[in-house]
């Protein structure tokens, strides 16, 4: 498999739009997951920032890069980790414990496959409701704050992609604030981020064009 890896070929300028789509999706997905799980674990400061956030980004980027080399999908942080944080987990030992439990559960895979989706659906619905608990912190009375959050949720559900939802929500936040005449409330960092966000969605639409490639949108 390693003999088929062509790193120089992947750096062809024709592949840059696709590489950017993958990067942006991974970046926003990791950022949203890290902040959400960090909030559940009480690791955020008074301003909602996570100290040393570069560490989870480093781990996630290494895992995503090395995963394909060993024949597995790109490894990444998942929002389901908030369940462990809510249970009190705050260190890497939590992840190791979960990994051991998953390893043990491999023995029961045939039994798990016998359980119909109709039986697991209620549990997934409850997990989804728990994930919505963060909305209580949003000032829904201010439409310039509430609408971008609603758009973020809608895009996430439609696109089946956490990263795409966050990217769309941020771009909509910039647009709605500017239209409402509250452009001064937009941080400079978001203005800078607006350019790659527009480029991201432009590349995403190009990458999903049937004439360009045949892979499904939301991987």
Coordinates of C-alpha atoms in Angstrom, one line a residue, residues 11-102:
X11 CA 0.6 18.5 -4.7
X12 CA -0.5 19.1 -8.3
X13 CA -2.3 22.4 -8.5
X14 CA -5.3 20.7 -10.0
X15 CA -5.9 19.0 -6.6
X16 CA -5.6 22.1 -4.5
X17 CA -9.4 22.8 -4.4
X18 CA -10.1 19.3 -3.2
X19 CA -7.3 19.5 -0.6
X20 CA -8.7 22.8 0.7
X21 CA -12.2 21.2 1.0
X22 CA -10.8 18.4 3.1
X23 CA -8.7 20.8 5.2
X24 CA -11.5 23.2 5.9
X25 CA -14.0 20.5 6.7
X26 CA -11.5 18.8 9.1
X27 CA -10.4 22.2 10.7
X28 CA -13.9 23.4 11.5
X29 CA -15.1 20.0 12.6
X30 CA -12.1 19.7 15.0
X31 CA -12.6 23.3 16.3
X32 CA -16.3 22.8 17.0
X33 CA -15.8 19.4 18.6
X34 CA -12.9 20.7 20.8
X35 CA -14.8 23.7 22.1
X36 CA -18.0 21.7 22.6
X37 CA -16.3 18.9 24.5
X38 CA -14.1 21.5 26.4
X39 CA -17.2 23.3 27.5
X40 CA -18.8 20.1 28.8
X41 CA -15.5 19.3 30.7
X42 CA -15.2 22.8 32.1
X43 CA -11.9 23.5 30.4
X44 CA -12.9 26.8 28.8
X45 CA -11.9 30.2 30.3
X46 CA -14.2 33.1 31.1
X47 CA -14.2 34.2 27.4
X48 CA -15.0 30.7 26.1
X49 CA -11.5 30.0 24.8
X50 CA -9.6 26.8 25.4
X51 CA -6.1 27.2 26.7
X52 CA -3.5 25.3 24.7
X53 CA -6.0 24.5 22.0
X54 CA -3.1 23.8 19.7
X55 CA -2.5 20.4 21.4
X56 CA -5.8 18.8 20.3
X57 CA -5.4 20.2 16.9
X58 CA -1.9 18.7 16.7
X59 CA -3.2 15.3 17.7
X60 CA -6.1 15.4 15.3
X61 CA -4.0 16.5 12.4
X62 CA -1.4 13.7 13.0
X63 CA -4.2 11.1 13.3
X64 CA -5.9 12.3 10.1
X65 CA -2.7 12.3 8.2
X66 CA -1.5 8.8 9.4
X67 CA -4.9 7.1 9.3
X68 CA -4.9 6.4 5.5
X69 CA -1.3 5.1 5.7
X70 CA -2.6 2.1 7.7
X71 CA -5.7 1.6 5.7
X72 CA -8.3 3.2 7.9
X73 CA -10.6 6.3 7.4
X74 CA -9.2 9.6 8.5
X75 CA -9.2 9.6 12.3
X76 CA -10.7 12.7 13.9
X77 CA -12.3 14.1 17.1
X78 CA -16.0 13.3 17.3
X79 CA -18.7 15.3 19.1
X80 CA -19.8 12.0 20.8
X81 CA -16.7 12.6 23.1
X82 CA -18.9 15.0 25.0
X83 CA -20.6 11.9 26.6
X84 CA -17.2 11.1 28.3
X85 CA -16.7 14.7 29.3
X86 CA -20.2 14.8 30.9
X87 CA -19.3 11.7 32.8
X88 CA -16.3 13.5 34.3
X89 CA -13.5 12.6 31.9
X90 CA -10.9 15.3 31.4
X91 CA -7.6 13.5 30.5
X92 CA -6.3 11.2 27.9
X93 CA -7.0 8.3 30.2
X94 CA -10.6 8.7 29.2
X95 CA -9.8 8.0 25.5
X96 CA -7.7 5.0 26.5
X97 CA -10.5 3.6 28.6
X98 CA -13.0 4.0 25.7
X99 CA -10.5 2.4 23.3
X100 CA -10.2 -0.7 25.6
X101 CA -14.0 -0.9 25.9
X102 CA -14.3 -0.8 22.1

